PDB file of C-alpha atoms in Angstrom:
ATOM      1  CA  MET A   1     -18.581  -7.667   1.043  1.00 80.00           C
ATOM      2  CA  PRO A   2     -17.981  -9.297   4.688  1.00 92.00           C
ATOM      3  CA  SER A   3     -14.070 -11.148   4.660  1.00 95.00           C
ATOM      4  CA  HIS A   4     -11.650 -12.246   6.651  1.00 96.00           C
ATOM      5  CA  ASP A   5      -8.119 -12.691   6.402  1.00 96.00           C
ATOM      6  CA  ILE A   6      -4.911 -13.350   8.413  1.00 97.00           C
ATOM      7  CA  GLY A   7      -1.868 -11.540   9.270  1.00 98.00           C
ATOM      8  CA  VAL A   8       1.255 -13.201  10.883  1.00 98.00           C
ATOM      9  CA  ALA A   9       3.612 -11.245  12.553  1.00 98.00           C
ATOM     10  CA  TYR A  10       7.535 -12.284  12.580  1.00 97.00           C
ATOM     11  CA  GLU A  11      10.643 -10.984  14.243  1.00 95.00           C
ATOM     12  CA  ALA A  12      12.215  -8.245  12.300  1.00 89.00           C
ATOM     13  CA  GLU A  13      15.463 -10.550  12.073  1.00 87.00           C
ATOM     14  CA  GLY A  14      14.402 -14.084  11.114  1.00 85.00           C
ATOM     15  CA  ASP A  15      11.378 -16.072  10.683  1.00 90.00           C
ATOM     16  CA  ARG A  16      10.463 -16.452  14.486  1.00 94.00           C
ATOM     17  CA  VAL A  17       6.690 -15.650  14.575  1.00 96.00           C
ATOM     18  CA  SER A  18       5.855 -13.061  17.403  1.00 96.00           C
ATOM     19  CA  TYR A  19       2.209 -13.373  16.814  1.00 97.00           C
ATOM     20  CA  ARG A  20      -0.930 -13.801  14.880  1.00 98.00           C
ATOM     21  CA  GLU A  21      -3.957 -11.895  13.816  1.00 98.00           C
ATOM     22  CA  GLU A  22      -7.337 -12.130  12.342  1.00 97.00           C
ATOM     23  CA  HIS A  23      -9.368  -9.762  11.011  1.00 97.00           C
ATOM     24  CA  TRP A  24     -13.063  -9.721   9.983  1.00 97.00           C
ATOM     25  CA  LEU A  25     -14.600  -6.746   8.211  1.00 97.00           C
ATOM     26  CA  PHE A  26     -18.746  -7.065   8.254  1.00 96.00           C
ATOM     27  CA  ASP A  27     -21.755  -4.521   8.685  1.00 95.00           C
ATOM     28  CA  GLU A  28     -24.050  -4.473  11.683  1.00 94.00           C
ATOM     29  CA  GLY A  29     -26.765  -2.537  10.482  1.00 91.00           C
ATOM     30  CA  ALA A  30     -25.531   0.488   8.516  1.00 92.00           C
ATOM     31  CA  VAL A  31     -21.684   0.220  10.332  1.00 95.00           C
ATOM     32  CA  ARG A  32     -19.008  -0.887   8.666  1.00 96.00           C
ATOM     33  CA  ARG A  33     -16.862  -2.878  11.584  1.00 97.00           C
ATOM     34  CA  ARG A  34     -13.440  -4.564  12.007  1.00 97.00           C
ATOM     35  CA  LEU A  35     -13.320  -7.191  14.428  1.00 98.00           C
ATOM     36  CA  VAL A  36      -9.172  -7.830  15.233  1.00 98.00           C
ATOM     37  CA  LEU A  37      -8.024 -11.175  17.228  1.00 98.00           C
ATOM     38  CA  TYR A  38      -4.593 -11.362  18.141  1.00 98.00           C
ATOM     39  CA  ARG A  39      -3.056 -14.735  18.789  1.00 98.00           C
ATOM     40  CA  CYS A  40      -0.310 -16.207  20.681  1.00 97.00           C
ATOM     41  CA  PRO A  41       2.627 -18.612  18.283  1.00 96.00           C
ATOM     42  CA  GLY A  42       0.681 -20.982  19.628  1.00 95.00           C
ATOM     43  CA  GLY A  43      -2.720 -20.623  18.393  1.00 96.00           C
ATOM     44  CA  ALA A  44      -4.276 -18.860  21.841  1.00 97.00           C
ATOM     45  CA  PRO A  45      -5.732 -15.325  21.848  1.00 98.00           C
ATOM     46  CA  PHE A  46      -4.492 -13.036  23.750  1.00 98.00           C
ATOM     47  CA  ALA A  47      -5.935  -9.345  22.810  1.00 98.00           C
ATOM     48  CA  ARG A  48      -8.793  -8.103  20.968  1.00 98.00           C
ATOM     49  CA  LYS A  49      -9.997  -5.286  19.232  1.00 98.00           C
ATOM     50  CA  GLU A  50     -13.090  -3.453  17.573  1.00 98.00           C
ATOM     51  CA  LEU A  51     -13.512  -0.992  15.166  1.00 98.00           C
ATOM     52  CA  ARG A  52     -16.801   0.981  14.069  1.00 97.00           C
ATOM     53  CA  PHE A  53     -16.457   3.349  10.953  1.00 96.00           C
ATOM     54  CA  ASP A  54     -19.364   5.326  11.338  1.00 91.00           C
ATOM     55  CA  GLY A  55     -18.026   8.542  10.732  1.00 88.00           C
ATOM     56  CA  ALA A  56     -14.972   9.535   8.047  1.00 89.00           C
ATOM     57  CA  PRO A  57     -13.714   5.851   7.389  1.00 92.00           C
ATOM     58  CA  TRP A  58     -10.416   6.734   8.307  1.00 96.00           C
ATOM     59  CA  ALA A  59     -11.012   7.810  11.537  1.00 96.00           C
ATOM     60  CA  PRO A  60     -13.169   4.887  13.294  1.00 97.00           C
ATOM     61  CA  GLY A  61     -14.202   4.288  16.926  1.00 97.00           C
ATOM     62  CA  LEU A  62     -12.071   1.597  18.674  1.00 97.00           C
ATOM     63  CA  ALA A  63     -11.833  -0.398  21.940  1.00 98.00           C
ATOM     64  CA  PHE A  64      -8.611  -2.498  22.310  1.00 98.00           C
ATOM     65  CA  GLU A  65      -7.781  -4.544  25.117  1.00 97.00           C
ATOM     66  CA  ASP A  66      -4.720  -7.146  26.193  1.00 97.00           C
ATOM     67  CA  ALA A  67      -5.480  -9.984  28.528  1.00 96.00           C
ATOM     68  CA  ARG A  68      -1.612 -10.393  29.292  1.00 95.00           C
ATOM     69  CA  ASP A  69      -1.504  -7.101  31.743  1.00 92.00           C
ATOM     70  CA  GLY A  70      -5.099  -5.945  31.104  1.00 93.00           C
ATOM     71  CA  TYR A  71      -4.023  -2.700  29.042  1.00 94.00           C
ATOM     72  CA  ARG A  72      -6.849  -1.303  27.306  1.00 95.00           C
ATOM     73  CA  HIS A  73      -7.378   2.164  25.185  1.00 96.00           C
ATOM     74  CA  SER A  74     -10.463   3.295  23.206  1.00 97.00           C
ATOM     75  CA  VAL A  75     -11.019   6.171  21.204  1.00 98.00           C
ATOM     76  CA  SER A  76     -14.271   7.776  20.189  1.00 97.00           C
ATOM     77  CA  MET A  77     -15.777  10.927  18.793  1.00 94.00           C
ATOM     78  CA  THR A  78     -17.095  13.759  21.251  1.00 91.00           C
ATOM     79  CA  GLY A  79     -18.766  16.445  18.803  1.00 87.00           C
ATOM     80  CA  THR A  80     -15.675  17.627  16.982  1.00 89.00           C
ATOM     81  CA  ARG A  81     -13.078  15.881  19.345  1.00 95.00           C
ATOM     82  CA  LEU A  82     -11.706  12.580  19.708  1.00 97.00           C
ATOM     83  CA  ARG A  83     -11.846  11.136  23.297  1.00 97.00           C
ATOM     84  CA  VAL A  84      -8.991   8.436  23.844  1.00 97.00           C
ATOM     85  CA  ALA A  85      -9.046   6.500  27.033  1.00 97.00           C
ATOM     86  CA  VAL A  86      -6.417   4.423  28.471  1.00 96.00           C
ATOM     87  CA  ARG A  87      -6.189   1.704  31.314  1.00 94.00           C
ATOM     88  CA  ARG A  88      -2.661   0.717  31.689  1.00 87.00           C
ATOM     89  CA  GLY A  89      -3.111  -2.392  34.445  1.00 81.00           C
ATOM     90  CA  SER A  90      -6.184  -4.226  35.533  1.00 71.00           C
ATOM     91  CA  VAL A  91      -6.370  -2.328  39.000  1.00 69.00           C
ATOM     92  CA  GLU A  92      -5.861   1.148  37.302  1.00 74.00           C
ATOM     93  CA  GLU A  93      -9.021   3.594  36.260  1.00 83.00           C
ATOM     94  CA  ASP A  94      -8.852   4.909  33.132  1.00 89.00           C
ATOM     95  CA  ARG A  95      -7.311   8.372  31.950  1.00 94.00           C
ATOM     96  CA  THR A  96      -8.956  10.295  29.196  1.00 96.00           C
ATOM     97  CA  VAL A  97      -8.034  13.292  26.870  1.00 97.00           C
ATOM     98  CA  LEU A  98      -9.671  15.206  24.452  1.00 97.00           C
ATOM     99  CA  LEU A  99      -8.354  15.657  20.762  1.00 97.00           C
ATOM    100  CA  ASP A 100      -9.193  17.955  18.152  1.00 95.00           C
ATOM    101  CA  ALA A 101     -10.284  15.988  14.907  1.00 94.00           C
ATOM    102  CA  THR A 102      -9.472  17.480  11.585  1.00 93.00           C
ATOM    103  CA  PRO A 103     -10.174  16.282   8.271  1.00 93.00           C
ATOM    104  CA  ASP A 104      -6.780  14.280   7.735  1.00 94.00           C
ATOM    105  CA  THR A 105      -7.016  13.058  11.617  1.00 96.00           C
ATOM    106  CA  VAL A 106      -6.608   9.636  11.035  1.00 96.00           C
ATOM    107  CA  VAL A 107      -7.252   6.655  13.884  1.00 97.00           C
ATOM    108  CA  ASP A 108      -5.498   2.880  13.767  1.00 96.00           C
ATOM    109  CA  ALA A 109      -6.377   0.612  10.784  1.00 94.00           C
ATOM    110  CA  GLY A 110      -8.301   3.824   9.475  1.00 95.00           C
ATOM    111  CA  PHE A 111      -4.661   4.341   7.639  1.00 95.00           C
ATOM    112  CA  ASP A 112      -5.497   1.979   5.312  1.00 95.00           C
ATOM    113  CA  ASP A 113      -8.774   3.279   4.125  1.00 95.00           C
ATOM    114  CA  TYR A 114      -7.427   6.610   4.066  1.00 97.00           C
ATOM    115  CA  ILE A 115      -4.110   4.716   1.793  1.00 96.00           C
ATOM    116  CA  ARG A 116      -7.183   3.657  -0.878  1.00 95.00           C
ATOM    117  CA  GLU A 117      -9.119   6.859  -0.609  1.00 95.00           C
ATOM    118  CA  HIS A 118      -6.269   8.669  -1.372  1.00 97.00           C
ATOM    119  CA  TRP A 119      -4.179   6.520  -3.496  1.00 96.00           C
ATOM    120  CA  ASP A 120      -3.063   9.296  -6.433  1.00 96.00           C
ATOM    121  CA  ALA A 121      -1.846  11.599  -4.030  1.00 97.00           C
ATOM    122  CA  VAL A 122      -0.092   8.962  -1.570  1.00 96.00           C
ATOM    123  CA  ASN A 123       1.938   7.673  -4.886  1.00 95.00           C
ATOM    124  CA  ARG A 124       3.062  11.496  -5.751  1.00 95.00           C
ATOM    125  CA  ALA A 125       6.745  11.915  -4.997  1.00 94.00           C
ATOM    126  CA  GLU A 126       5.713  14.444  -2.470  1.00 95.00           C
ATOM    127  CA  GLY A 127       3.197  11.965  -0.825  1.00 96.00           C
ATOM    128  CA  VAL A 128       0.668  13.248   1.902  1.00 96.00           C
ATOM    129  CA  ARG A 129       0.538  14.367   5.486  1.00 95.00           C
ATOM    130  CA  VAL A 130      -1.890  13.417   8.251  1.00 96.00           C
ATOM    131  CA  ARG A 131      -2.217  13.675  11.550  1.00 96.00           C
ATOM    132  CA  PHE A 132      -2.097  10.343  13.226  1.00 96.00           C
ATOM    133  CA  VAL A 133      -3.403   9.119  16.704  1.00 96.00           C
ATOM    134  CA  MET A 134      -1.376   7.146  18.635  1.00 94.00           C
ATOM    135  CA  ALA A 135      -4.069   5.988  21.535  1.00 95.00           C
ATOM    136  CA  ASP A 136      -1.727   4.296  23.576  1.00 93.00           C
ATOM    137  CA  ARG A 137       0.331   7.822  23.908  1.00 93.00           C
ATOM    138  CA  GLN A 138      -3.027   9.800  23.836  1.00 95.00           C
ATOM    139  CA  LYS A 139      -1.493  12.366  21.001  1.00 95.00           C
ATOM    140  CA  ALA A 140      -1.639  13.224  17.509  1.00 95.00           C
ATOM    141  CA  PHE A 141       1.354  13.275  15.436  1.00 94.00           C
ATOM    142  CA  ASP A 142       2.222  14.940  11.907  1.00 94.00           C
ATOM    143  CA  VAL A 143       3.324  11.863   9.690  1.00 95.00           C
ATOM    144  CA  SER A 144       3.937  11.566   6.017  1.00 95.00           C
ATOM    145  CA  VAL A 145       3.628   9.224   4.150  1.00 95.00           C
ATOM    146  CA  LYS A 146       5.410   8.696   0.172  1.00 95.00           C
ATOM    147  CA  PRO A 147       6.828   6.253  -2.007  1.00 96.00           C
ATOM    148  CA  SER A 148       9.939   4.718  -0.785  1.00 93.00           C
ATOM    149  CA  GLY A 149      10.993   4.461  -4.464  1.00 85.00           C
ATOM    150  CA  PRO A 150      10.059   5.222  -8.386  1.00 82.00           C
ATOM    151  CA  ALA A 151       6.733   3.731  -9.090  1.00 79.00           C
ATOM    152  CA  SER A 152       7.015   1.952 -12.573  1.00 79.00           C
ATOM    153  CA  PRO A 153       3.721   0.772 -14.792  1.00 81.00           C
ATOM    154  CA  GLY A 154       3.814  -2.806 -14.632  1.00 84.00           C
ATOM    155  CA  ASP A 155       4.379  -2.916 -10.701  1.00 91.00           C
ATOM    156  CA  ARG A 156       2.169  -4.985  -9.205  1.00 94.00           C
ATOM    157  CA  VAL A 157       3.646  -4.045  -5.334  1.00 96.00           C
ATOM    158  CA  ARG A 158       3.710  -0.625  -4.588  1.00 96.00           C
ATOM    159  CA  HIS A 159       6.261   0.370  -1.361  1.00 96.00           C
ATOM    160  CA  PHE A 160       5.412   3.481   0.934  1.00 97.00           C
ATOM    161  CA  ARG A 161       6.923   4.852   3.873  1.00 95.00           C
ATOM    162  CA  LEU A 162       5.598   6.674   6.946  1.00 95.00           C
ATOM    163  CA  ARG A 163       7.838   8.699   9.010  1.00 94.00           C
ATOM    164  CA  LEU A 164       6.863  11.326  11.998  1.00 90.00           C
ATOM    165  CA  ASP A 165       7.277  14.802  10.548  1.00 85.00           C
ATOM    166  CA  GLY A 166       9.798  16.977  12.105  1.00 66.00           C
ATOM    167  CA  TRP A 167      12.506  16.576  14.251  1.00 50.00           C
ATOM    168  CA  LEU A 168      10.682  13.261  16.172  1.00 53.00           C
ATOM    169  CA  GLY A 169      11.233  11.534  11.861  1.00 53.00           C
ATOM    170  CA  LEU A 170      14.901  11.753  12.905  1.00 45.00           C
ATOM    171  CA  VAL A 171      15.084   9.669  15.695  1.00 47.00           C
ATOM    172  CA  ALA A 172      11.862   7.623  15.420  1.00 63.00           C
ATOM    173  CA  PRO A 173      12.397   4.723  13.249  1.00 82.00           C
ATOM    174  CA  ALA A 174      10.229   4.681   9.616  1.00 91.00           C
ATOM    175  CA  ILE A 175       7.482   1.830   8.867  1.00 95.00           C
ATOM    176  CA  GLU A 176       7.469   0.296   5.570  1.00 96.00           C
ATOM    177  CA  LEU A 177       4.103  -0.115   3.694  1.00 97.00           C
ATOM    178  CA  SER A 178       3.427  -2.696   0.716  1.00 97.00           C
ATOM    179  CA  TYR A 179       0.305  -2.602  -1.238  1.00 97.00           C
ATOM    180  CA  THR A 180      -1.064  -4.792  -4.054  1.00 96.00           C
ATOM    181  CA  VAL A 181      -1.938  -2.414  -7.099  1.00 95.00           C
ATOM    182  CA  ALA A 182      -4.478  -4.320  -8.781  1.00 94.00           C
ATOM    183  CA  ASP A 183      -6.940  -4.159  -5.321  1.00 94.00           C
ATOM    184  CA  ARG A 184      -4.804  -1.706  -3.496  1.00 96.00           C
ATOM    185  CA  ARG A 185      -4.529  -4.172  -0.321  1.00 96.00           C
ATOM    186  CA  LEU A 186      -2.175  -4.015   2.338  1.00 97.00           C
ATOM    187  CA  SER A 187       0.102  -6.975   1.549  1.00 97.00           C
ATOM    188  CA  GLU A 188       3.072  -6.336   4.155  1.00 97.00           C
ATOM    189  CA  PHE A 189       3.860  -4.135   7.117  1.00 97.00           C
ATOM    190  CA  ALA A 190       7.378  -3.373   8.540  1.00 96.00           C
ATOM    191  CA  GLY A 191       8.267  -1.192  11.447  1.00 95.00           C
ATOM    192  CA  ILE A 192       7.223  -0.733  15.549  1.00 93.00           C
ATOM    193  CA  SER A 193       4.281  -2.941  16.246  1.00 95.00           C
ATOM    194  CA  ASP A 194       1.230  -1.521  18.591  1.00 92.00           C
ATOM    195  CA  ILE A 195       1.658  -4.946  20.298  1.00 96.00           C
ATOM    196  CA  ARG A 196       4.074  -5.400  22.661  1.00 92.00           C
ATOM    197  CA  ASP A 197       5.782  -8.408  23.417  1.00 90.00           C
ATOM    198  CA  GLU A 198       5.779 -10.392  26.495  1.00 86.00           C
ATOM    199  CA  ARG A 199       7.854  -8.097  28.695  1.00 85.00           C
ATOM    200  CA  GLY A 200       5.530  -5.337  27.703  1.00 85.00           C
ATOM    201  CA  ARG A 201       8.299  -4.020  25.226  1.00 89.00           C
ATOM    202  CA  SER A 202       8.049  -2.505  22.025  1.00 90.00           C
ATOM    203  CA  GLN A 203       8.755  -5.041  19.279  1.00 93.00           C
ATOM    204  CA  LYS A 204       9.978  -4.214  15.657  1.00 95.00           C
ATOM    205  CA  VAL A 205       7.425  -6.821  13.549  1.00 97.00           C
ATOM    206  CA  ARG A 206       6.832  -8.084   9.544  1.00 97.00           C
ATOM    207  CA  ILE A 207       3.701  -8.820   9.242  1.00 97.00           C
ATOM    208  CA  ARG A 208       2.462 -10.460   5.997  1.00 97.00           C
ATOM    209  CA  PHE A 209      -0.884 -10.619   4.884  1.00 97.00           C
ATOM    210  CA  GLU A 210      -2.909 -13.220   3.250  1.00 94.00           C
ATOM    211  CA  ALA A 211      -5.679 -12.149   0.198  1.00 92.00           C
ATOM    212  CA  PRO A 212      -9.119 -12.029   2.179  1.00 93.00           C
ATOM    213  CA  ASN A 213     -11.454 -14.752   1.906  1.00 94.00           C
ATOM    214  CA  ARG A 214     -15.057 -14.233   1.569  1.00 92.00           C
ATOM    215  CA  LEU A 215     -17.706 -14.771   4.429  1.00 91.00           C
ATOM    216  CA  PRO A 216     -20.140 -17.615   4.991  1.00 90.00           C
ATOM    217  CA  ALA A 217     -24.215 -16.777   4.755  1.00 87.00           C
ATOM    218  CA  ASP A 218     -23.659 -17.392   8.407  1.00 90.00           C
ATOM    219  CA  PHE A 219     -20.788 -15.467  10.238  1.00 94.00           C
ATOM    220  CA  ARG A 220     -22.521 -13.653  12.208  1.00 94.00           C
ATOM    221  CA  ASP A 221     -22.622 -16.758  14.596  1.00 95.00           C
ATOM    222  CA  GLU A 222     -18.094 -16.946  13.898  1.00 95.00           C
ATOM    223  CA  ILE A 223     -18.545 -13.228  15.342  1.00 96.00           C
ATOM    224  CA  ALA A 224     -20.354 -13.753  18.452  1.00 97.00           C
ATOM    225  CA  ARG A 225     -18.088 -16.818  18.955  1.00 96.00           C
ATOM    226  CA  VAL A 226     -15.023 -14.204  18.936  1.00 97.00           C
ATOM    227  CA  ARG A 227     -16.131 -11.379  20.934  1.00 97.00           C
ATOM    228  CA  SER A 228     -17.009 -13.805  23.430  1.00 97.00           C
ATOM    229  CA  LEU A 229     -13.358 -16.080  23.260  1.00 97.00           C
ATOM    230  CA  PRO A 230     -11.861 -15.464  26.634  1.00 97.00           C
ATOM    231  CA  LEU A 231      -8.327 -14.014  26.242  1.00 97.00           C
ATOM    232  CA  ALA A 232      -5.386 -15.617  27.482  1.00 97.00           C
ATOM    233  CA  SER A 233      -2.724 -13.738  30.239  1.00 95.00           C
ATOM    234  CA  SER A 234       0.314 -15.321  29.110  1.00 95.00           C
ATOM    235  CA  CYS A 235       1.485 -16.786  25.773  1.00 93.00           C
ATOM    236  CA  ASP A 236       4.825 -18.166  27.192  1.00 80.00           C
ATOM    237  CA  GLY A 237       3.126 -19.202  30.390  1.00 54.00           C
ATOM    238  CA  GLY A 238       5.587 -16.949  32.295  1.00 41.00           C
ATOM    239  CA  THR A 239       4.262 -13.470  34.191  1.00 37.00           C
ATOM    240  CA  ARG A 240       4.268 -10.508  32.106  1.00 39.00           C
ATOM    241  CA  ARG A 241       5.538  -7.228  33.949  1.00 33.00           C
ATOM    242  CA  PRO A 242       2.804  -4.542  34.546  1.00 33.00           C
TER     243      PRO A 242
END
């Protein structure tokens, strides 16, 4: 069912809004797609991402662009491998690597599909382990996902913790995920965002997601408009460092 929902990203400490993200989930032909628009606190769009779910639902192809510094990355399947391309500035050329794709390889928002499809396994005390592709680093890392506390039969929300395996898990911060039990919907994310701040630095945020709304019958016009929206080069009127 075509849907639209909004996530508001707050700074980790306090209620100051860092950015907002809008998600449109829909089908084009036989391919499911997710279109994401990132907005400044004032409302101007500055980044856009589109995912194509034409293979394993947890390993979609994607294209992302951030107009604040010209950064782009993309992930696509080439045979049995993933092609990950990154451009770190508007004047740079793409840098490309090929990564092995395994049945447990997870890409970007495909992680949400993986949680829903493997709900029972994720809810066990030992959780699950997957290979998570970090496109900006052009690498895949082993991560574990497990409940962050014991579950009770009457729980309306389940909380999970995502952490890098091995010694990296000792130094890298964990990500906390909250899912509603009734519809297995991501309701809150807390951790390092893949959206950097205006200075180009990693930022820790809390993202609260609203329940999705069903799109109207003529939503295709809305999708075309969002795809063509010009993106702002800055959210604060200043210049972001390259």
